[in-house]
Coordinates of C-alpha atoms (C1' of nucleotides) in Angstrom, one line a residue:
Chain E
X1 CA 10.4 -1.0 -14.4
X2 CA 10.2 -3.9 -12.1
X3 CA 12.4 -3.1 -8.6
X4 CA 11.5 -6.5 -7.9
X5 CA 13.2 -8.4 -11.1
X6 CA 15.6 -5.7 -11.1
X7 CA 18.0 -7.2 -8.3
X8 CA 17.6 -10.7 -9.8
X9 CA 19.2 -9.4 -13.3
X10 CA 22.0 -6.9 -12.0
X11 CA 24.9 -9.1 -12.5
X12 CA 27.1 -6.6 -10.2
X13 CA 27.1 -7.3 -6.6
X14 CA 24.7 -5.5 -4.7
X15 CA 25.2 -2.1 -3.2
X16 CA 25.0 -1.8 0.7
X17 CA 22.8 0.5 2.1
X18 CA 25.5 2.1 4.3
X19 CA 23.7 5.7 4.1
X20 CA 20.4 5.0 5.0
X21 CA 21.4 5.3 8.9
X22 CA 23.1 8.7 7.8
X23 CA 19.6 10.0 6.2
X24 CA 17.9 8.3 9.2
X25 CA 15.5 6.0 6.7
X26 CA 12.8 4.6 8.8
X27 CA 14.0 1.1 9.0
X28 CA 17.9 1.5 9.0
X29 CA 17.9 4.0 11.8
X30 CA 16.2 1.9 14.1
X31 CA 18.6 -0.8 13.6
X32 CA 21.5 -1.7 15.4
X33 CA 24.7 -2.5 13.6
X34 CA 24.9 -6.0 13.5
X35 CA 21.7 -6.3 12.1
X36 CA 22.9 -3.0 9.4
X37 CA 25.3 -4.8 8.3
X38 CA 23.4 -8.2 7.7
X39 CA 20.5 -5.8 5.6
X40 CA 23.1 -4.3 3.4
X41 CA 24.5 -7.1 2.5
X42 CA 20.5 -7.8 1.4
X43 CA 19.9 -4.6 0.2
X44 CA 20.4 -2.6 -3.2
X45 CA 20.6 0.9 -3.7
X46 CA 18.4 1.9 -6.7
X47 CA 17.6 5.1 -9.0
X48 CA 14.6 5.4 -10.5
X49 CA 13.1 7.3 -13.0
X50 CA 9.9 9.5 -12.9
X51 CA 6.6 6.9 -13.6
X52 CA 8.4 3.6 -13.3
X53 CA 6.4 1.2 -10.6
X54 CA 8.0 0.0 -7.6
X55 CA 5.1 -2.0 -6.6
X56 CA 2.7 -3.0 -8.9
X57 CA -1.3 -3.4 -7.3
X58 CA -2.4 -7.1 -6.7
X59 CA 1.0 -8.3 -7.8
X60 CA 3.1 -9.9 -5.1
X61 CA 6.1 -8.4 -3.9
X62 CA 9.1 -9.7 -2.1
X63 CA 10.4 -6.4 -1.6
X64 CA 10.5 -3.5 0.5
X65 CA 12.3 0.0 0.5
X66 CA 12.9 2.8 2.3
X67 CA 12.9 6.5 0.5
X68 CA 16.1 8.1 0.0
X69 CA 15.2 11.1 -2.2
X70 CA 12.1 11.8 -4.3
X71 CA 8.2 11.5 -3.9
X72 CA 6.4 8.0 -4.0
X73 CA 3.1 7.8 -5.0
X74 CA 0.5 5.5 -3.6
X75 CA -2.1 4.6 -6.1
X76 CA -5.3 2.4 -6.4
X77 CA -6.8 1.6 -9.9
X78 CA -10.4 0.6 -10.3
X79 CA -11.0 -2.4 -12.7
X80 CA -12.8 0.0 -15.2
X81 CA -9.3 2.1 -14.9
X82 CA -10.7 5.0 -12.7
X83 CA -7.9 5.9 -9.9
X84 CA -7.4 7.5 -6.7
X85 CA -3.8 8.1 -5.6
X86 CA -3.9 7.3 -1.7
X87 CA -0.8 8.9 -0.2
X88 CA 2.2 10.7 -1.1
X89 CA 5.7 9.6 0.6
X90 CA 8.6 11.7 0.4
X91 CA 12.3 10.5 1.9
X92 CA 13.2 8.8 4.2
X93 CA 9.4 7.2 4.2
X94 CA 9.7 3.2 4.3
X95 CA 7.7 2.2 1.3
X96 CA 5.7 -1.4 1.7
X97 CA 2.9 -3.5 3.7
X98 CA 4.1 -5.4 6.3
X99 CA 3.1 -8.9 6.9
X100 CA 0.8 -8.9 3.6
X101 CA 2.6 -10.7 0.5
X102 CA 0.0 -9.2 -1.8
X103 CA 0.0 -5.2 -2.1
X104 CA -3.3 -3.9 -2.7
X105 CA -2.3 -1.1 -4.5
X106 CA 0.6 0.2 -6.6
X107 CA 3.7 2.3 -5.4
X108 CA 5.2 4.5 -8.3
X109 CA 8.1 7.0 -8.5
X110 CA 6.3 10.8 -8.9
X111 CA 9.6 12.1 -9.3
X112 CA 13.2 10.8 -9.9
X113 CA 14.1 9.2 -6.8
X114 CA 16.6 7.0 -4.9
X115 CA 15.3 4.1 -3.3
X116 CA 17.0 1.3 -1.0
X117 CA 15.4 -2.1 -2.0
X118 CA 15.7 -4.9 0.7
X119 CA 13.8 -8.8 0.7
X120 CA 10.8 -8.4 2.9
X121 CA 11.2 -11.7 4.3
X122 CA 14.2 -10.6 6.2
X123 CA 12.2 -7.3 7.1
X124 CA 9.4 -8.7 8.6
X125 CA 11.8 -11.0 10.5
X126 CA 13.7 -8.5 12.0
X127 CA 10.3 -6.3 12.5
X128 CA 9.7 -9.1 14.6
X129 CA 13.3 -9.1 16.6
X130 CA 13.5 -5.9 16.9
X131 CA 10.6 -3.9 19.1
X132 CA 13.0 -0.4 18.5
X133 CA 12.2 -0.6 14.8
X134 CA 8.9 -2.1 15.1
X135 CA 8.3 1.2 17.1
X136 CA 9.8 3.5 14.3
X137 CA 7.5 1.7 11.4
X138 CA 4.1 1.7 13.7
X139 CA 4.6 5.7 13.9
X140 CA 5.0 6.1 10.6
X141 CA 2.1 3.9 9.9
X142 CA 0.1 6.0 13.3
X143 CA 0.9 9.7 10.6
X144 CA 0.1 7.9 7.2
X145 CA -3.1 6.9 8.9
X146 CA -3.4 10.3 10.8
X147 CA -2.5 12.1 7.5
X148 CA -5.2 9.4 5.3
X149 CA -8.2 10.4 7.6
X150 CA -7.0 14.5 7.2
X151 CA -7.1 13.5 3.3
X152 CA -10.5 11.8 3.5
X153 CA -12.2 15.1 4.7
X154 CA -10.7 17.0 1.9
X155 CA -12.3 14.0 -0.8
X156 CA -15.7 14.1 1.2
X157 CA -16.2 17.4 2.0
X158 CA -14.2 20.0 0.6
X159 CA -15.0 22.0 -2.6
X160 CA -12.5 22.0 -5.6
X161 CA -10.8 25.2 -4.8
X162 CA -10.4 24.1 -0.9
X163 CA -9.2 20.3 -2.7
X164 CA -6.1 22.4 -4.8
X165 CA -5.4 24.9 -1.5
X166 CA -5.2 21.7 -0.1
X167 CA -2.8 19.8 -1.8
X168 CA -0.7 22.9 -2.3
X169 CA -0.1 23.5 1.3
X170 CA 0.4 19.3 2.0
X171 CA 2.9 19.3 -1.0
X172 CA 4.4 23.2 0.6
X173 CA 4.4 21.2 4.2
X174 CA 7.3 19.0 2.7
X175 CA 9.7 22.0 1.0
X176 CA 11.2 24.0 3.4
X177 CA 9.8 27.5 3.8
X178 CA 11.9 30.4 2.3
X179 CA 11.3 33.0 4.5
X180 CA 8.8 32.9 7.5
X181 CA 5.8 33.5 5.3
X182 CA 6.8 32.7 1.9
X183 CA 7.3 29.1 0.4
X184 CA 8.2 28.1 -3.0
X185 CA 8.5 24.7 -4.5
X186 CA 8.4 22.3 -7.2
X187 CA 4.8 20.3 -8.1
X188 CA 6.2 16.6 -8.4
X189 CA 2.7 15.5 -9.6
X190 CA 1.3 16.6 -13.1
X191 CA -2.3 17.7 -13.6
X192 CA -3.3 14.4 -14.3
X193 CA -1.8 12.7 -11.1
X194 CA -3.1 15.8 -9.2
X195 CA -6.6 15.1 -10.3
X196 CA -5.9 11.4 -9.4
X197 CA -5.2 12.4 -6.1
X198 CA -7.9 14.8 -5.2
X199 CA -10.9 13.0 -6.9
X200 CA -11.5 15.5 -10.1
X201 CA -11.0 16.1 -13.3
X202 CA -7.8 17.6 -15.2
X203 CA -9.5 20.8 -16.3
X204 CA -11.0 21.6 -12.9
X205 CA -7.6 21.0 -11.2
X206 CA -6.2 23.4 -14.2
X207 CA -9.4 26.2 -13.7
X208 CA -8.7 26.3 -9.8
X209 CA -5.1 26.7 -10.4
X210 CA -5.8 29.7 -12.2
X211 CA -8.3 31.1 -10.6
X212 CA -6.0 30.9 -7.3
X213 CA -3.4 32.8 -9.6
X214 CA -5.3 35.4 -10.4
X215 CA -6.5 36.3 -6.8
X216 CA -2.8 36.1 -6.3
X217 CA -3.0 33.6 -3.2
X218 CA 0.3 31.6 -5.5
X219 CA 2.8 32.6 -8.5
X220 CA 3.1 29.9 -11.4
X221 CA 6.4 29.5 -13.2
X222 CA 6.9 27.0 -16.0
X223 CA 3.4 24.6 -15.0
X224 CA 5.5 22.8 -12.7
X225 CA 7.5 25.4 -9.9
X226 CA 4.7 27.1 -7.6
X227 CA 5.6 30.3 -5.1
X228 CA 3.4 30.9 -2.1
X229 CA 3.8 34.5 -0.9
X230 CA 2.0 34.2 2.4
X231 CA 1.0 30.7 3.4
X232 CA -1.4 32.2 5.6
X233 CA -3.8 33.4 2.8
X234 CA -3.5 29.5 1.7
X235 CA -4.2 27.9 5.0
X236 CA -7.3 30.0 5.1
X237 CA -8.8 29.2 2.0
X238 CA -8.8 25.4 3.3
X239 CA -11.1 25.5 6.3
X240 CA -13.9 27.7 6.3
Chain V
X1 CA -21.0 12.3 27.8
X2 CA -17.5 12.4 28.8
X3 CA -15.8 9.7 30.1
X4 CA -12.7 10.9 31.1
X5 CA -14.3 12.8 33.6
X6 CA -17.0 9.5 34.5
X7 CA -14.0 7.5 36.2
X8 CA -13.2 10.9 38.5
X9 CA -17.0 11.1 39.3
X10 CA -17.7 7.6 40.6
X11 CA -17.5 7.0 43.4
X12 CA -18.1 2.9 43.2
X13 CA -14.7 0.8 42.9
X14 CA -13.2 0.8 39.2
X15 CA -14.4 -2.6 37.8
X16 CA -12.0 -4.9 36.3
X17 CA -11.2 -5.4 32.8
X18 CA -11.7 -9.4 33.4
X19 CA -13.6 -9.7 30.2
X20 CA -10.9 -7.9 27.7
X21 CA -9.2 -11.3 27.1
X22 CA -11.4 -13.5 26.7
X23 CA -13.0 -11.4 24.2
X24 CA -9.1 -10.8 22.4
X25 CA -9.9 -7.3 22.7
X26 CA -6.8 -6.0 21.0
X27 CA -5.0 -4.7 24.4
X28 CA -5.7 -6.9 27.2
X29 CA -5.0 -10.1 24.6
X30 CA -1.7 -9.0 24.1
X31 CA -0.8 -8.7 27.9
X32 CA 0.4 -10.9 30.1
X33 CA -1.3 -11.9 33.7
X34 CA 0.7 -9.5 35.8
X35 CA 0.2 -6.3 33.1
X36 CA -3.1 -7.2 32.7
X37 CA -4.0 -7.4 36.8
X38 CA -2.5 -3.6 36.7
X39 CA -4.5 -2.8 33.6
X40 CA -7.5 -4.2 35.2
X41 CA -6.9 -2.4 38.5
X42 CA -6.7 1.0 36.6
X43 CA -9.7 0.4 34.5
X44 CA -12.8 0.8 34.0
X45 CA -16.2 -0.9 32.3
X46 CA -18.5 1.5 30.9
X47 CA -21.6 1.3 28.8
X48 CA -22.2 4.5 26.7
X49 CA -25.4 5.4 24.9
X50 CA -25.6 5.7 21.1
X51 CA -24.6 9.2 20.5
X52 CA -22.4 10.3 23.2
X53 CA -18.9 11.2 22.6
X54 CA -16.1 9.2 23.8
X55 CA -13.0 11.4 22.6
X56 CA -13.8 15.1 22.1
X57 CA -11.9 16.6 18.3
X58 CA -9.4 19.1 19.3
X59 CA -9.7 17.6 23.2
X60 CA -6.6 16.4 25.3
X61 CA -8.1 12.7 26.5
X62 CA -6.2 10.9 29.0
X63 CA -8.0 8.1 28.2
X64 CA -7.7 4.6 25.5
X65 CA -10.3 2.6 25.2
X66 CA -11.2 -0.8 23.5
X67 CA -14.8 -1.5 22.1
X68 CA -16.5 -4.7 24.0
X69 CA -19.9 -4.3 22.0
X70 CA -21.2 -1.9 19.5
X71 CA -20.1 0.7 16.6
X72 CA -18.1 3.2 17.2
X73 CA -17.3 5.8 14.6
X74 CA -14.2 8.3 14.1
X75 CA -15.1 11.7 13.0
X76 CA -13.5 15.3 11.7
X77 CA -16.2 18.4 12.3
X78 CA -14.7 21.2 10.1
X79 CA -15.2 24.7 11.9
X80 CA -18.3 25.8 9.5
X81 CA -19.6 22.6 10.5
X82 CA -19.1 20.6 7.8
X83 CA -18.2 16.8 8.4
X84 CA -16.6 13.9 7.9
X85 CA -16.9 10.3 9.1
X86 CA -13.2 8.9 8.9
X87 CA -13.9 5.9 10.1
X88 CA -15.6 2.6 11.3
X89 CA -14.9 0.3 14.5
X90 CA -16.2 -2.4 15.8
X91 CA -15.2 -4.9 18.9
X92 CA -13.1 -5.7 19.4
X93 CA -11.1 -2.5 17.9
X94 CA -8.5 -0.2 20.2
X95 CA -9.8 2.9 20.0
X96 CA -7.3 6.1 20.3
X97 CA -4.4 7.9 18.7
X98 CA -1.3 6.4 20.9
X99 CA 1.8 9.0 21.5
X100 CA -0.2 12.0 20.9
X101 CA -2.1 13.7 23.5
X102 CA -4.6 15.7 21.5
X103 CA -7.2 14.0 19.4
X104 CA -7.1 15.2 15.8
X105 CA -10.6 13.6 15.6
X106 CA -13.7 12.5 17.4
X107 CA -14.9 9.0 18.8
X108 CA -18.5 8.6 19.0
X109 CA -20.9 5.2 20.1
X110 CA -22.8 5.0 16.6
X111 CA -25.0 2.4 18.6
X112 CA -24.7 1.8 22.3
X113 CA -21.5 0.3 23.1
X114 CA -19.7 -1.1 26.2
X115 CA -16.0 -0.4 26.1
X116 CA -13.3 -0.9 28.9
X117 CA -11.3 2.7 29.4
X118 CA -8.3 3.0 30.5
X119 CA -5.5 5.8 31.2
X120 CA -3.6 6.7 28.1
X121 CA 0.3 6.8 30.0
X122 CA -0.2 3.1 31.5
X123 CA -1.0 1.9 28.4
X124 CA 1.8 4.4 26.2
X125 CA 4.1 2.7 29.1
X126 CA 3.0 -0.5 28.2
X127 CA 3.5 -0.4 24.7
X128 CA 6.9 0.3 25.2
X129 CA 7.7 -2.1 27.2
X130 CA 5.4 -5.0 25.8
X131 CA 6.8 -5.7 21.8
X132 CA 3.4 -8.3 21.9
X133 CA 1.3 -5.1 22.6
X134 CA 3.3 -3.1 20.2
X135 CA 2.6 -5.7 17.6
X136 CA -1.3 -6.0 18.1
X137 CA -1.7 -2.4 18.0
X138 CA 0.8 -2.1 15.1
X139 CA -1.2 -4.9 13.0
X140 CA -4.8 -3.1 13.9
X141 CA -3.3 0.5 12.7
X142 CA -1.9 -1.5 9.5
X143 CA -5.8 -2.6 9.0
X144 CA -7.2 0.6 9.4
X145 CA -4.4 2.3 7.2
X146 CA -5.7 -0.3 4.2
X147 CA -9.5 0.4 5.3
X148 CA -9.2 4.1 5.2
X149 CA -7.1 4.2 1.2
X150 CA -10.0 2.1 0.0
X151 CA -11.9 4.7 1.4
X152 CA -9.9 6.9 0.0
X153 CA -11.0 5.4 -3.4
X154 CA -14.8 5.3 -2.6
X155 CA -14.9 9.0 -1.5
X156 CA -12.9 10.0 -4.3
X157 CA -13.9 8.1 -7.6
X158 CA -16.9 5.8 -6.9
X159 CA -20.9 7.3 -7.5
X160 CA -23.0 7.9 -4.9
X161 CA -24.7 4.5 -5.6
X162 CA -21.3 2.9 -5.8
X163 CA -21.1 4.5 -2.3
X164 CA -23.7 3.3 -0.9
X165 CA -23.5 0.0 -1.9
X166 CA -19.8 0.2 -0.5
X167 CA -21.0 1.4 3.0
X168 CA -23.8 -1.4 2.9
X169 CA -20.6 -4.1 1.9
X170 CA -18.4 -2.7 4.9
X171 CA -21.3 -3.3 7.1
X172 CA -22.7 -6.7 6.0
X173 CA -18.2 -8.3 6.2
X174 CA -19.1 -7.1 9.8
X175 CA -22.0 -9.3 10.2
X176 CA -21.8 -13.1 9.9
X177 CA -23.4 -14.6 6.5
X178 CA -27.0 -15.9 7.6
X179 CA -26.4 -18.3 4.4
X180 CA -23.3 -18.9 1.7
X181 CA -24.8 -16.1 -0.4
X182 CA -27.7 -13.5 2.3
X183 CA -26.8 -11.5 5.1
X184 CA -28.7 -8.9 6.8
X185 CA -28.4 -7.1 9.5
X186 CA -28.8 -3.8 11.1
X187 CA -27.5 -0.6 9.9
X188 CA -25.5 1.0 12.8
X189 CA -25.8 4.8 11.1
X190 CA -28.6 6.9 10.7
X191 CA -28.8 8.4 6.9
X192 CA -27.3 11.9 8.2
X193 CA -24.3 9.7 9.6
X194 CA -24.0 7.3 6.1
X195 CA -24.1 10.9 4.4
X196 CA -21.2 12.2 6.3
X197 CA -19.4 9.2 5.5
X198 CA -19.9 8.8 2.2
X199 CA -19.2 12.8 1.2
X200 CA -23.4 13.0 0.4
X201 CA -26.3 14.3 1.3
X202 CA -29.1 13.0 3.5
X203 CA -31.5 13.3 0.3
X204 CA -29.1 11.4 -2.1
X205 CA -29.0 8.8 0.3
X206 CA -32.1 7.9 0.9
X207 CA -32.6 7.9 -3.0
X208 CA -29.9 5.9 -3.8
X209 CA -31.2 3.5 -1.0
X210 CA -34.6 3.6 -2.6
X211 CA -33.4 2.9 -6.1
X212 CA -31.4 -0.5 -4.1
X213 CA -34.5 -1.1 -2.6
X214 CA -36.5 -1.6 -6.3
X215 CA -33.5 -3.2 -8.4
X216 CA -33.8 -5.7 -5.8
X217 CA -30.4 -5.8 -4.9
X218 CA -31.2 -5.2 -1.1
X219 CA -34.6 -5.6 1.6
X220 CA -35.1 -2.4 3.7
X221 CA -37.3 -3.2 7.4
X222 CA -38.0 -0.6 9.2
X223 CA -35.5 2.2 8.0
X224 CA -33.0 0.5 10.0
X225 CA -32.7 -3.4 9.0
X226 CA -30.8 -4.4 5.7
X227 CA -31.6 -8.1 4.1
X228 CA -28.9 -8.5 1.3
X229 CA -30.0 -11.7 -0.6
X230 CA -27.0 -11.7 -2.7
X231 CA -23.9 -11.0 -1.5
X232 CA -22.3 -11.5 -5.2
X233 CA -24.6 -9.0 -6.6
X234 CA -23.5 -6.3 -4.1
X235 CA -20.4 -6.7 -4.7
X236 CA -20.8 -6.3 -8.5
X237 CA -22.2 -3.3 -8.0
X238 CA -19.3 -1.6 -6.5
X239 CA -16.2 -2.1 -8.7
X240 CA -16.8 -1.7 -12.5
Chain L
dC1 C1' -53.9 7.1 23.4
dC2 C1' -52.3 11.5 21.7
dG3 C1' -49.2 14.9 19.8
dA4 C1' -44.7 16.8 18.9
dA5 C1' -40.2 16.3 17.4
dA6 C1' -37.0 13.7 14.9
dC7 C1' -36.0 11.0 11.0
dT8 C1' -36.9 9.6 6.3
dT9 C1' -38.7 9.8 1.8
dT10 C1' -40.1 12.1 -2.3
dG11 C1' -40.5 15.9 -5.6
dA12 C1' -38.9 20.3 -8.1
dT13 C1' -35.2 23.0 -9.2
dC14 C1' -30.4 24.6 -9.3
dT15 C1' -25.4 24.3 -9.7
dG16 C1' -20.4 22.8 -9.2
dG17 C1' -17.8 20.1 -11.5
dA18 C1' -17.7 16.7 -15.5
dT19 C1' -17.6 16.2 -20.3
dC20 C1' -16.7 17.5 -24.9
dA21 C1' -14.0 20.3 -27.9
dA22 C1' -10.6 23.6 -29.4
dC23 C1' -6.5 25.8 -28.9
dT24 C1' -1.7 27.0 -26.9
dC25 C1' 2.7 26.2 -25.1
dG26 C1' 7.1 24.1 -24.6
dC27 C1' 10.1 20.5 -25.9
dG28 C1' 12.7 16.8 -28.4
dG29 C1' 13.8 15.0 -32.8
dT30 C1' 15.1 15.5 -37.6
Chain K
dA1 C1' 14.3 26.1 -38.2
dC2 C1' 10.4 23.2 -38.5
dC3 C1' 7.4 19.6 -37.2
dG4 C1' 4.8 16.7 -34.1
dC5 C1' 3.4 15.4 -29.7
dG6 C1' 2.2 15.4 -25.0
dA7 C1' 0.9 18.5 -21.3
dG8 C1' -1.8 22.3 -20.0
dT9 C1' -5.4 25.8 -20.6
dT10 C1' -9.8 27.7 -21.9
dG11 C1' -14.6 27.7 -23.6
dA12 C1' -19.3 25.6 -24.2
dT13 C1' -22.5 22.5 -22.7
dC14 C1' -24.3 18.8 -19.7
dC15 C1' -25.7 16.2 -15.7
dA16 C1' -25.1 13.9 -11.0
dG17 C1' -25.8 15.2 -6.9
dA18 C1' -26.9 19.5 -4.0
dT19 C1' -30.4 22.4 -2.4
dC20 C1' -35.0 23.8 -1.4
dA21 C1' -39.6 22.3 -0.1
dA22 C1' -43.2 19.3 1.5
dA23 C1' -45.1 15.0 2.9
dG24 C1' -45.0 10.6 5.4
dT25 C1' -43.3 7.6 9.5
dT26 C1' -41.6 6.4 13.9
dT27 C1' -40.7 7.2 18.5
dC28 C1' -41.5 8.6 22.9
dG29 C1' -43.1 11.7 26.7
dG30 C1' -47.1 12.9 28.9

DNA sequence: CCGAAACTTTGATCTGGATCAACTCGCGGT
DNA sequence: ACCGCGAGTTGATCCAGATCAAAGTTTCGG
């Protein structure tokens, strides 16, 4: 599904984005009003489902968005169809390159998720009025790059085992814990995409999952919902 | 060598940042003459040797800094000792993590550098009040965001010979083309440093490098000196 | 100029994770 | 209820890169 194209054939008039200041989205938080108003009118409120592409890799895009529920995956694709997924964004991320028409990689709904599409034209420009939301997008781009280079030593230099501890406790980072110790949550990545995002193979990611099963450092229900009993235990496994 | 401390210990007067602009180091060119006459007043030149740390991992620096000359690389030490280079800069980069007092990481000359330091709350003051500055800095963490997901992509999915052949490409776009098609110049990492930035070891390094070295896609002089005679060929090497 | 330490290369062997190959489970459609 | 299919698991084998070991090479202090 094209986001994109997808404004340009709705026929109904476009949905303001009058919530994203109450779920304090990146961009509409920082904004004042006037210029709320003026982006609303611009913008489109959007569901979509589980795999379709918001941004496609090398394509162009004239379109930006901010997360309103759901997990947005980040994704490079080699030419010989290998693929790394770079970054995970969960709500209210804002979802885009600034001041670069051509995304160099792709931007694909993990889960179902709410979106709020706006031109990126009229972004930039107001990127460029507005220093208070300027501010709010450079310190999301000062923890993607903080949270890239934490990433980069689990590709380089972890072991499998540590790789899966360590994209349990990122993914456990964003649900909120149940009781001090415990956390339970659902995966919004399938083997496959995990794989994708920790540079192995689907049957390693699948062997380290059970093996960290059965030394009871998590619980597995249905392949998808995962319970940590002490996120202690999981944090240790990732370092030393 | 630490350089916070190096301002408290001289005892000479702190010598001005003149040179910043002129050389559109990413701060000072984004200043205007009165910010930049404070910046300069609170600054202070400094030539550090290949090796020495400039920001300690885990350290509290009250110091920024932006590179005048030389390499300078970014790097996570995990506490078994295992390691991870994160990251490449080069004049006339900003180097530091603004709004956040503790570095995550550590900032080491790779060669011998001169940078101009300066205290990190003028300059977190400054970016507040200066949306130019905000902007410059803003643009350079956008950069480094794309450099560290194709990275990502390197570490993760390409072979150790893709890898090297990547590191050598991100070095030669660093150096200017001697013709349309040659470049050389000199690698600014010893084999232990390329290994802890490509996720490798020393050994498979140098074997890759050797196996470069006869396929004729690269000259090696003197361990340290790279002749690429075709750029193209590099570059073929690394996607598909 | 000499010698030691640090860095690099090269060779032999080992192993963690990839690859190839069944098999199982859960789910949606008929 | 049955079938078919995509997702996940498990087992057997393989191999790219790690590890262990031993030479070169370069640099630099004395």
């Amino acid at each position: 599904m094209d986001v994109a194209r997808s404004k340009v054939s709705d026929t109904g008039t476009p949905v303001a984005c009058a919530s994203c200041q109450a779920r304090h989205g990146v961009v509409c938080g920082a904004l004042w009003s006037g210029q709320l108003r003026e982006l609303g009118r611009q913008s489109l409120r959007r569901t979509v489902d589980a795999g379709s592409e918001i941004i496609a890799q090398g394509s162009e895009s004239s379109f930006y968005s901010n997360i309103m529920r759901g997990v947005v995956k980040l994704c490079k694709v080699m030419p010989d169809g290998r693929q790394q997924i770079v970054g995970l964004q969960f709500a209210p991320d804002f979802v885009g390159r600034p001041f670069v028409p051509e995304s160099m990689l792709s931007a694909q709904a993990a889960t179902d998720a709410e979106i709020c599409v706006f031109p990126r034209d009229l972004l930039d420009r107001m990127i460029s009025e507005t220093p208070k939301l300027q501010r709010s997008l450079y310190d999301q781009a000062l923890k993607e790059l903080d949270a890239a280079r934490e990433w980069m030593l689990t590709l380089g230099r972890r072991t499998a085992e540590e790789k899966v501890a360590s994209l349990l406790h990122l993914i456990a980072t964003h649900a909120e814990p149940q009781t001090a110790t415990t956390t339970s949550f659902d995966l919004p990545l399938s083997r496959a995409e995990i794989a994708d995002f920790l540079g192995l193979t689907i049957e390693t990611v699948s062997r380290k999952l059970t093996k960290l099963r059965k030394s009871d450092v998590i619980r597995i229900e249905n392949f998808r919902h995962i319970i940590v009993p002490d996120m202690d235990e999981l944090e240790r496994m990732i370092s030393a």
